[in-house]
Coordinates of C-alpha atoms and ligand atoms in Angstrom, one line a residue:
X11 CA 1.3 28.9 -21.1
X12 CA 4.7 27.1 -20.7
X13 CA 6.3 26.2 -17.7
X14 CA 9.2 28.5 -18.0
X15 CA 7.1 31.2 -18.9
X16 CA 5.2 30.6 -15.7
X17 CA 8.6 30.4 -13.5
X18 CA 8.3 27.4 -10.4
X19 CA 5.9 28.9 -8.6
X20 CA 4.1 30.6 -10.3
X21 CA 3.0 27.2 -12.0
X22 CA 2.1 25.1 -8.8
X23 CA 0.1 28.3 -7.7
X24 CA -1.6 28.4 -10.8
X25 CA -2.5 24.7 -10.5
X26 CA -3.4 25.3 -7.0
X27 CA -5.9 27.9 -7.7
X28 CA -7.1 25.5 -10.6
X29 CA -7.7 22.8 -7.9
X30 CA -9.2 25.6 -5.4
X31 CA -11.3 26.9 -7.8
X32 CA -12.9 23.4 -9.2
X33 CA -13.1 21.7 -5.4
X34 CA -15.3 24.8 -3.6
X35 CA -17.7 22.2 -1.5
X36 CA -14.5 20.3 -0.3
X37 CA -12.9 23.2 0.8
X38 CA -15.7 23.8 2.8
X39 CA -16.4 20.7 4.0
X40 CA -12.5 20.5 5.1
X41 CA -13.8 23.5 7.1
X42 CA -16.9 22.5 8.6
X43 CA -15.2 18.5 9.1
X44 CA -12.1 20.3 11.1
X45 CA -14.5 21.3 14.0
X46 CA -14.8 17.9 14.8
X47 CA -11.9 15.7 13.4
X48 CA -8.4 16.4 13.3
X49 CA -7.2 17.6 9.9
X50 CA -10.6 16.8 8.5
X51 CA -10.0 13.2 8.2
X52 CA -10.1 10.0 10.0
X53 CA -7.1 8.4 8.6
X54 CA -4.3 10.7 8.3
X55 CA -3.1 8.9 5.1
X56 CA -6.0 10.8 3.5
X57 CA -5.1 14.1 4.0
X58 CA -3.5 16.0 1.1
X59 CA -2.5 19.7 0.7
X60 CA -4.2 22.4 1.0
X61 CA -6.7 20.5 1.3
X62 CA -8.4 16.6 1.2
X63 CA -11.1 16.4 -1.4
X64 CA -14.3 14.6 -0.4
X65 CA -16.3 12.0 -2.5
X66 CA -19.7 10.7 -3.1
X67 CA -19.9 8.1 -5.2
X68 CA -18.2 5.8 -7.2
X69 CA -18.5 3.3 -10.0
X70 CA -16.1 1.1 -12.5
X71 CA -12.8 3.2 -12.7
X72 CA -14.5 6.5 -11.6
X73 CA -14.9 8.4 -9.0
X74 CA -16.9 11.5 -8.3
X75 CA -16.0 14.3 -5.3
X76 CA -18.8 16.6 -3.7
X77 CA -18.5 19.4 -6.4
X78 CA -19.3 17.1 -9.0
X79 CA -16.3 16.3 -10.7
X80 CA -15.5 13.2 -12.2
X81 CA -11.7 11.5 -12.2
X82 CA -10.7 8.1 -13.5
X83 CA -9.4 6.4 -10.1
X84 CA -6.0 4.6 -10.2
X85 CA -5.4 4.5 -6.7
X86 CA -8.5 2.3 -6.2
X87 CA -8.7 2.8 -2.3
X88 CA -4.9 2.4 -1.6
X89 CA -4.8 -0.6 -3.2
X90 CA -8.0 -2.6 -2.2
X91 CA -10.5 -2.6 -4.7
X92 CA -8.5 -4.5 -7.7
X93 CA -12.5 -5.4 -7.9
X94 CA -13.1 -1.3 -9.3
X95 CA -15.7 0.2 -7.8
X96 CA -19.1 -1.4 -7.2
X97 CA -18.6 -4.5 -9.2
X98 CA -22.4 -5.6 -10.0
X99 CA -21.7 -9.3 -9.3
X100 CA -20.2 -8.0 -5.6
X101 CA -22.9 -5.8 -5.4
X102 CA -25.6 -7.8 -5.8
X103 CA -24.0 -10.7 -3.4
X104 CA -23.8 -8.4 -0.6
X105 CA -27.3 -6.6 -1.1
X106 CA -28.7 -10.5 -1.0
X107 CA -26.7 -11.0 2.3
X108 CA -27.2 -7.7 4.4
X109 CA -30.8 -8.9 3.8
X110 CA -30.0 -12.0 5.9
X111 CA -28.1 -10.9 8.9
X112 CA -24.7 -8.9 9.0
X113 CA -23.3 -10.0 12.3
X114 CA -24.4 -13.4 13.4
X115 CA -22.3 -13.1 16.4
X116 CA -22.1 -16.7 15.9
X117 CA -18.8 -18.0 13.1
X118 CA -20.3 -17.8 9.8
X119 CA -21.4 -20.5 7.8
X120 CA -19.0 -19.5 4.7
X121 CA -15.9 -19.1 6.7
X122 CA -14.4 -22.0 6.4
X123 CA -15.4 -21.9 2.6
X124 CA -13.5 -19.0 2.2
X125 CA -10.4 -20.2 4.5
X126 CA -10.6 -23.2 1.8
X127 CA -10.0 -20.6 -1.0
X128 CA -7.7 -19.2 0.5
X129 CA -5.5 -21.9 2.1
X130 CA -5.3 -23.2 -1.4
X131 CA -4.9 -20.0 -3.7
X132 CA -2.0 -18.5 -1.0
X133 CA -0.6 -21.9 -0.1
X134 CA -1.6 -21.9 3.7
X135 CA -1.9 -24.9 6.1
X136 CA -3.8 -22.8 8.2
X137 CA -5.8 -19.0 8.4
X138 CA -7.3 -16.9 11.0
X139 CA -9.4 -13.7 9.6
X140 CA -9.7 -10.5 11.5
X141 CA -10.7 -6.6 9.9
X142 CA -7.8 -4.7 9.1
X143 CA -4.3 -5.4 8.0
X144 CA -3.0 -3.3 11.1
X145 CA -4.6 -5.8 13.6
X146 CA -3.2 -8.5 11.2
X147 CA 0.3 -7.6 11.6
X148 CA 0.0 -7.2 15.2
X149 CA -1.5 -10.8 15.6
X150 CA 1.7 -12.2 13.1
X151 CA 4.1 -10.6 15.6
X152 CA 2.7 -12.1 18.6
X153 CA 2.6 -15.8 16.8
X154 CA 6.1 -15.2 15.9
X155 CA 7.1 -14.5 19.2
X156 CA 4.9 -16.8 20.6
X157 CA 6.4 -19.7 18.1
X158 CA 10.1 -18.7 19.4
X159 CA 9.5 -17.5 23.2
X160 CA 12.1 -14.4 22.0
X161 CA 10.8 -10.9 21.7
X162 CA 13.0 -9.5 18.9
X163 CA 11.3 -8.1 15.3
X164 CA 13.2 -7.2 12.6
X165 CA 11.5 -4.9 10.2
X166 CA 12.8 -2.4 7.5
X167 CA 13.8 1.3 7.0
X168 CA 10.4 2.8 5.0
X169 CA 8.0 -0.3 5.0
X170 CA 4.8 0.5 6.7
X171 CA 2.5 -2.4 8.7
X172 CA -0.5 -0.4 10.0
X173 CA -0.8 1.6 12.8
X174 CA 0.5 -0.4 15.5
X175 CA 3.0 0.6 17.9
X176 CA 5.8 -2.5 17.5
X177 CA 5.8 -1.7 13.9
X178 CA 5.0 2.1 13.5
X179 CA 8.7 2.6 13.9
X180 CA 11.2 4.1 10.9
X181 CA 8.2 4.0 8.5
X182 CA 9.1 7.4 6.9
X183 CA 12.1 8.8 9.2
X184 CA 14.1 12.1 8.9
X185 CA 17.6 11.4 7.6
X186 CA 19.0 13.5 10.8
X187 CA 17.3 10.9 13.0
X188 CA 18.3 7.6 10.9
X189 CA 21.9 7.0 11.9
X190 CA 24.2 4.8 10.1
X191 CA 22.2 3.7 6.3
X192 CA 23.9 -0.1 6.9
X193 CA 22.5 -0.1 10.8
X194 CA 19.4 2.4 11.0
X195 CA 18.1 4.0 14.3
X196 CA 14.9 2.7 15.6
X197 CA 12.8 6.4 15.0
X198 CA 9.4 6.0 15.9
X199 CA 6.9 7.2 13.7
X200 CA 4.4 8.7 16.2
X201 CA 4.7 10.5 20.0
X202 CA 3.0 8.0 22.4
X203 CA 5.3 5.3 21.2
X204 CA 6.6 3.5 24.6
X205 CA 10.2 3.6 24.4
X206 CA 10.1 0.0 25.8
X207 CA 8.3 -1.0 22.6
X208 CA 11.6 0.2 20.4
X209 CA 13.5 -2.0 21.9
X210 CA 12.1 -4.7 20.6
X211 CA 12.2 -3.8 17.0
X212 CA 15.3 -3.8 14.9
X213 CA 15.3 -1.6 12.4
X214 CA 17.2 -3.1 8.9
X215 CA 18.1 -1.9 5.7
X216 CA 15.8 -2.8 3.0
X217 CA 18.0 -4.7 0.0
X218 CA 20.6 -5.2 2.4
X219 CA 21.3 -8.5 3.2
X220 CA 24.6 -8.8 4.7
X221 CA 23.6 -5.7 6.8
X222 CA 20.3 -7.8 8.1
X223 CA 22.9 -11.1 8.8
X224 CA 24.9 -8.6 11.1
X225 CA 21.9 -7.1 12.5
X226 CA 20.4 -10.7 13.0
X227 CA 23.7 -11.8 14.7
X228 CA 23.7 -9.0 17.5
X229 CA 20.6 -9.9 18.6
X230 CA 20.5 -13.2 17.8
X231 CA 19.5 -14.4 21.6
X232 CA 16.1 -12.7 21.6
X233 CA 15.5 -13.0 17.5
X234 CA 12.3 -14.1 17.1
X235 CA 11.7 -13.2 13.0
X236 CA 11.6 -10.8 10.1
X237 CA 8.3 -8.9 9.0
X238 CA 8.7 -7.1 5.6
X239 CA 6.9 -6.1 2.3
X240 CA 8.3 -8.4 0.0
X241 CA 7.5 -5.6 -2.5
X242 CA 7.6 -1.8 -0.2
X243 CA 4.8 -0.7 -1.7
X244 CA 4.9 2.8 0.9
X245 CA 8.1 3.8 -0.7
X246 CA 7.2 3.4 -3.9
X247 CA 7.2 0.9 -5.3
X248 CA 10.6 -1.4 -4.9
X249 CA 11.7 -4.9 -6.0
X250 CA 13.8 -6.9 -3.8
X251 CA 17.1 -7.6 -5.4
X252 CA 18.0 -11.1 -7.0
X253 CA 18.5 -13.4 -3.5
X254 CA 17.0 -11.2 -1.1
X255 CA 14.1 -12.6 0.1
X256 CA 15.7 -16.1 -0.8
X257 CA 18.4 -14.9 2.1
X258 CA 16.2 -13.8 4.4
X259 CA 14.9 -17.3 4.2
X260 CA 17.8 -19.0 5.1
X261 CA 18.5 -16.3 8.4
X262 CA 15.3 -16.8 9.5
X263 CA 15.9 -21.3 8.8
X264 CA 19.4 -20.6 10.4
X265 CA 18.5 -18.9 13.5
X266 CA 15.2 -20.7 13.9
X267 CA 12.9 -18.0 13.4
X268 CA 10.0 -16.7 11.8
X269 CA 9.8 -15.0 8.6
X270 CA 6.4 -13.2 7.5
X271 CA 5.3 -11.8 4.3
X272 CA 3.4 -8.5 5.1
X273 CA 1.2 -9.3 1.7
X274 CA -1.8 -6.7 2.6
X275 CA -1.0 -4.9 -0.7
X276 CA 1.3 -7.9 -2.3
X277 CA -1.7 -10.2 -2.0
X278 CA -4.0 -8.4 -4.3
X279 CA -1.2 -7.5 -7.1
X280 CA -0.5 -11.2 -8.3
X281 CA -3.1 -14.0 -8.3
X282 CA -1.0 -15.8 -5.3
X283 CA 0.3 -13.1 -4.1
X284 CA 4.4 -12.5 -3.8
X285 CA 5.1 -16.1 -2.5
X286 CA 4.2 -17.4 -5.9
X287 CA 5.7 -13.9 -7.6
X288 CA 9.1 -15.2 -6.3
X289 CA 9.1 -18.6 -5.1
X290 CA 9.9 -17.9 -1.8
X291 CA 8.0 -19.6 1.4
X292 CA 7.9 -17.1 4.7
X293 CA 6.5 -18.9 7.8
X294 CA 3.5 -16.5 8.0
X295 CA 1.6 -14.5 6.0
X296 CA -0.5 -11.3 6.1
X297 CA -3.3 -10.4 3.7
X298 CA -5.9 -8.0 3.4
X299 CA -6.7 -5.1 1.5
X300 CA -7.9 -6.5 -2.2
X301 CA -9.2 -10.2 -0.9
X302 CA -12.6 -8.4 0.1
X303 CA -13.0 -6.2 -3.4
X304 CA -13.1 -3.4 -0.9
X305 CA -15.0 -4.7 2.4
X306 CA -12.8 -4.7 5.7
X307 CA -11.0 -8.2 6.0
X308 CA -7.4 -9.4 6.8
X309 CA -6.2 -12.6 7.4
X310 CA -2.8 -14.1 8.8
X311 CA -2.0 -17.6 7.9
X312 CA 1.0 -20.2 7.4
X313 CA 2.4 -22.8 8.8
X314 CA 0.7 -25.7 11.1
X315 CA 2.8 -25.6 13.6
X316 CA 3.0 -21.8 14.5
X317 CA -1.0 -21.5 14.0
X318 CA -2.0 -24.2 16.2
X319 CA -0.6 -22.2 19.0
X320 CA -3.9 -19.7 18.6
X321 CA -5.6 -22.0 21.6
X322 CA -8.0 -20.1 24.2
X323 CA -5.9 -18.8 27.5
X324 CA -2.7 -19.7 25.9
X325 CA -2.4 -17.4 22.5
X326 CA -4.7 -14.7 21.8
X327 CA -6.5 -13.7 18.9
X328 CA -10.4 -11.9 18.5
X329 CA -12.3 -9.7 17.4
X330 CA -16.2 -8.7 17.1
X331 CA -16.5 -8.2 13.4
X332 CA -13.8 -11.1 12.8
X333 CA -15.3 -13.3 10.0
X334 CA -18.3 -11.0 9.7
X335 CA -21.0 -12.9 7.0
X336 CA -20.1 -9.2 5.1
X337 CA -17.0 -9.7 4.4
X338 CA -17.0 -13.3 4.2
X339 CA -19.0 -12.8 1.2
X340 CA -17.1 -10.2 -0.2
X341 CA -14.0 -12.4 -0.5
X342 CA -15.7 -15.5 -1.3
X343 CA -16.9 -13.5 -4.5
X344 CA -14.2 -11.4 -5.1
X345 CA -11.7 -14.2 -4.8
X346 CA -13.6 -17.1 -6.8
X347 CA -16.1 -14.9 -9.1
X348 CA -13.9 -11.5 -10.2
X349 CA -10.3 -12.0 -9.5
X350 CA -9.9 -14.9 -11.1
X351 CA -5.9 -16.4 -13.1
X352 CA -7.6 -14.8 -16.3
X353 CA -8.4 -11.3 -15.0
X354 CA -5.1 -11.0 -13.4
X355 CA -3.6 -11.9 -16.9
X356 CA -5.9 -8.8 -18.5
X357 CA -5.0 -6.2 -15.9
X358 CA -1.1 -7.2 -15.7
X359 CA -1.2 -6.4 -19.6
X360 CA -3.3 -3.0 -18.8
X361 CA -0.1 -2.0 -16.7
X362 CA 2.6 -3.3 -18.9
X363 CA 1.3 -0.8 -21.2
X364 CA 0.7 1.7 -18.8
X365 CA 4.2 1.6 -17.4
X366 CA 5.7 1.3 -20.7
X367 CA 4.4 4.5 -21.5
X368 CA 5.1 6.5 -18.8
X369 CA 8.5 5.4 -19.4
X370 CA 9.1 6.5 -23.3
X371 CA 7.3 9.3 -22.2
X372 CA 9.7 10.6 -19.2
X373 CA 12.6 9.3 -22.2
X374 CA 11.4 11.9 -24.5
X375 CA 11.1 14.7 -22.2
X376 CA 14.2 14.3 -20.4
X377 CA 12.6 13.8 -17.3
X378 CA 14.9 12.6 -13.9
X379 CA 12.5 10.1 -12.9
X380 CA 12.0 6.3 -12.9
X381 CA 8.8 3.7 -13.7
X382 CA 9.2 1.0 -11.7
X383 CA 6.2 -1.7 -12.1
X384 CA 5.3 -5.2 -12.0
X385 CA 1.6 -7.1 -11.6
X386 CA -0.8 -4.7 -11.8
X387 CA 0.7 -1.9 -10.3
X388 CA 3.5 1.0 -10.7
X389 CA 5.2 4.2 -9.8
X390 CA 6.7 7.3 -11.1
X391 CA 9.1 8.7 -8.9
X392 CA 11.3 11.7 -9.4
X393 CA 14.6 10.1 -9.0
X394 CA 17.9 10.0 -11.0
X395 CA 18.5 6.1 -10.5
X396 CA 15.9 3.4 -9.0
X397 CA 14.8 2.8 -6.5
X398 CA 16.6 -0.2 -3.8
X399 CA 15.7 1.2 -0.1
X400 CA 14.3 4.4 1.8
X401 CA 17.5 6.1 1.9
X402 CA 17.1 6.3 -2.0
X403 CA 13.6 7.3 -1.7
X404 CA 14.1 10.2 0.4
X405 CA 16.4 11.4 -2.3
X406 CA 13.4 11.4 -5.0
X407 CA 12.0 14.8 -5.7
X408 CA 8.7 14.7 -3.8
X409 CA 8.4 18.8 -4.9
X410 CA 7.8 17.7 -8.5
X411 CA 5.9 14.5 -7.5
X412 CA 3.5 16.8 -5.5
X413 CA 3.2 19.2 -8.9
X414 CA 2.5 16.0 -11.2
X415 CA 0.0 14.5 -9.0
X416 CA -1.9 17.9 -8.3
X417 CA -1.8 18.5 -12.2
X418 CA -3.0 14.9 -12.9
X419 CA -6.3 16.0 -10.9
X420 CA -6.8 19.2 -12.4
X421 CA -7.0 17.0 -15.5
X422 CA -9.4 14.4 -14.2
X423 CA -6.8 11.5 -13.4
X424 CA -6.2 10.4 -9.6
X425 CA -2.9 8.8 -11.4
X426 CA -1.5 6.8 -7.9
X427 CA -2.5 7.0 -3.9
X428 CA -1.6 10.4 -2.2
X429 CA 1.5 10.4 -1.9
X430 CA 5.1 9.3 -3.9
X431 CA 5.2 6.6 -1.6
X432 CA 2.1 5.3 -3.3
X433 CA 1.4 3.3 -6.3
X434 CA -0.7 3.3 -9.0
X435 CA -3.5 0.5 -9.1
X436 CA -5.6 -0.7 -12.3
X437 CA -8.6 -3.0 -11.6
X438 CA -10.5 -5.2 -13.4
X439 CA -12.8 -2.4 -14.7
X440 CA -10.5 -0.4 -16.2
X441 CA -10.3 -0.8 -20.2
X442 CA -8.1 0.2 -22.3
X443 CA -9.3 3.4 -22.8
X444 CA -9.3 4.4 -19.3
X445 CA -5.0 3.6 -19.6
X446 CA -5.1 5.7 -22.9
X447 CA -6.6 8.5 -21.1
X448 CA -4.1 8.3 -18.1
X449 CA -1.2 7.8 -20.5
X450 CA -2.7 11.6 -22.5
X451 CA -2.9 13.4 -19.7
X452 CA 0.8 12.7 -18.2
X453 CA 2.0 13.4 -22.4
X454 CA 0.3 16.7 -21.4
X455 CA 1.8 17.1 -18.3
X456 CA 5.3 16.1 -18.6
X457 CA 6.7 18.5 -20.5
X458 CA 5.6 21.2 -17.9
X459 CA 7.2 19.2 -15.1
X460 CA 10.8 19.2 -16.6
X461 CA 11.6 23.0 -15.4
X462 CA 9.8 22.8 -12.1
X463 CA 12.5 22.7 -9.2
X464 CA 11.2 23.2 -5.5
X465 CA 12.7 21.3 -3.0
X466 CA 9.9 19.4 -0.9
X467 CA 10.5 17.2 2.5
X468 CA 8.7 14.1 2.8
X469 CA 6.7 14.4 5.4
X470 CA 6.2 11.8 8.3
X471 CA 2.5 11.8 7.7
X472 CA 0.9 9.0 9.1
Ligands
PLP17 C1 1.8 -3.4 3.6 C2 0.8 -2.9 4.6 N1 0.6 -3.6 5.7 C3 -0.4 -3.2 6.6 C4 -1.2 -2.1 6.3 C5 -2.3 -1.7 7.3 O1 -3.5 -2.1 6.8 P1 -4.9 -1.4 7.3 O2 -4.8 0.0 6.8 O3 -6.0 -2.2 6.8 O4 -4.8 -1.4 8.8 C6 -1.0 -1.4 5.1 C7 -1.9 -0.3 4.8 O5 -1.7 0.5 3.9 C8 0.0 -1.8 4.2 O6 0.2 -1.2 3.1

């Protein structure tokens, strides 16, 4: 049946009641799982309407939910496992090393190994490692600080940095609570923020650097640097403009500051990461995500001078499963055994083909929408021109972007994370014929997106 046969709704209902019918035992489990955890899941990210699905197992570039369906994965855990799922060389590295202790409690043997790989591969003079990108972020803030003795962060409209309180602020705010585009609101992204904390963050337009220099001016006695995704990769999927980052450089050189490269997701979509993407040097970086093929590990590192300051009593950092032998291994083989110069070369040309087709693809059907991709990653998003900052985002058309993603499942394909502010991810498992397949299914599915016009919010949903 076409789509204007169907009318709007009547064809997202029918592709609801598709998706209802085919995902019984995780509608129930959504039931059962709301008794004891909010929503159903325990990271809100996960959470999708009607309903979340739930999964069991998964190997290579599939994945399999509770009522046994099966669906080639291109989110690949939000990012993290450019590995695929359940590599055999990863697997059988960690099975050999739960057998010998999983939390020494003592440092690790391999850590410095692994700092080694990636002091080198990510041009560091020196690394910490800690769990999760949020705690990562937090611990680049307070070096910055630390570095400058001033209290000021400057972060940008839509980029997201974890969980944290400093930085969980304008991640996806409403337009009626953004202000001025050229000198956004602080808007916190949760209730329990402390107002106190807001003060502290300064809130910039992303693409924007004259609007960052005036910013940076007006606070420039308590400035003490800039945190960004040098690609936002939770709007989309953005490029910074010719000079951007290159400007933010020279700010943060000008005012003596400290720059940082948020590269949780950046790090694992070029083999060195967006520093060698663009040439650009920040002070600090953060990594996480991909470096573990999908076991929790972060890391901050940069230069000398600001890392040295981590010193017992006088600059904090810790954490129990910090350097845990688990994850250690993980990213010792992920890093030095699977995601080697020559894979990246193989999956970068997966998604130059991938992206190339979902763009002649939206060209012949007329669709308002752009691709934008680069390394091994992309995005479709319902917009009339691209993509530069979160104002543009929230003008994209998350109404059909919610009907293309639910009709991509119905078909088998999780095409990108869960939301429009997600990306698309091919591993090193995919093949060819896992991209073919994804590129079918949106040929079948585009066409019955072109009609479809119902206005959608985003949704602060983090
Ligand atoms: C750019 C960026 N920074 C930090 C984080 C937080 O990482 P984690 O979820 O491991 O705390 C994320 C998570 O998606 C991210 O995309």
């Amino acid at each position: 049946m076409s789509n204007t046969e169907m009318g709007n709704n009547s064809i997202m209902d029918y592709e609801l009641r598709k998706y209802e019918s085919r995902t019984r035992k995780s509608f129930e489990l959504f039931n059962q799982a709301k008794e004891s955890t909010p929503f159903g899941v325990h990271s809100n990210y996960r959470y999708i309407d009607p309903y979340p699905m739930y999964g069991t197992r998964a190997k290579r570039s599939r994945i399999w939910d509770v009522d046994g369906n099966e669906y080639l994965d291109f989110n690949m855990g939000f990012g993290a496992l450019l590995v695929g799922h359940s590599h055999p060389v990863l697997v059988e590295a960690i099975e050999d090393r739960v057998r010998d202790g999983s939390l020494l409690g003592l440092e690790f043997e391999d850590s410095d190994k692994l700092a080694r790989v990636m002091k080198e591969r990510f041009q560091l003079d020196m690394i910490r490692f800690s769990t999760t990108g949020m705690e990562a972020t937090m611990h680049a803030i307070r070096f910055a600080r630390a570095a400058t003795g001033r209290n000021k962060i400057v972060k940008f409209e839509g980029c997201y940095h974890g969980s944290q309180d400093h930085l969980l602020v304008s991640v996806k705010p409403q337009l009626d609570k953004s202000g001025d585009a050229r000198h956004p609101n602080a808007v916190p992204a949760s209730k329990g923020t402390p107002t106190d904390t807001l003060r502290n963050t300064i809130v910039a337009p992303f693409n924007d650097l004259e609007a960052v220099e005036t910013l940076v001016r007006e606070n420039q006695n308590d400035f003490a640097g800039i945190i960004l995704e040098p690609i936002p990769m939770n709007m989309g999927f953005i490029m910074p403009e010719s000079g951007f980052l290159q400007g933010l450089r020279s700010i943060c050189d000008e005012y003596n500051a400290v720059l940082i490269f948020d590269e949780v997701k950046t790090c694992g979509k070029y083999y060195g990461g967006a520093t060698e993407r663009f040439g650009v040097e920040p002070d600090l970086k953060v990594m996480g995500k991909a470096i573990a093929g999908g076991f929790p590990l972060s890391a901050v590192g940069g230069r000398r001078k600001i890392m040295e300051q981590i010193v017992p009593g006088i600059v904090a950092h810790a954490g129990t499963f910090n350097s845990n032998p688990i994850s250690i291994t993980a990213g010792l083989v992920s890093l030095t055994k699977i995601l080697t110069r020559d894979a990246f070369s193989g999956v970068s040309k997966l998604n130059r083909k991938l992206a190339s087709a979902y763009s002649q693809i939206v060209e012949d059907n007329h669709l308002e929408a752009n691709v934008c991709s680069d390394g091994v990653s992309g995005v479709l998003s319902f917009s009339s021109k691209p993509i530069l900052n979160w104002r543009d985002f929230q003008k994209s058309d998350v109404g059909k972007w919610s009907l293309y993603y639910l009709m991509m499942l119905n078909r088998g394909i999780i095409p990108a994370g869960t939301g429009p502010d997600e990306q698309w991810t091919i591993s090193v498992q995919h093949t060819e014929e896992d991209v073919d397949r994804h590129i079918e299914t949106f040929k079948e599915v585009a066409p019955m997106l072109k009609e479809f016009d119902v206005q959608m919010p985003i949704v602060e949903a983090i």
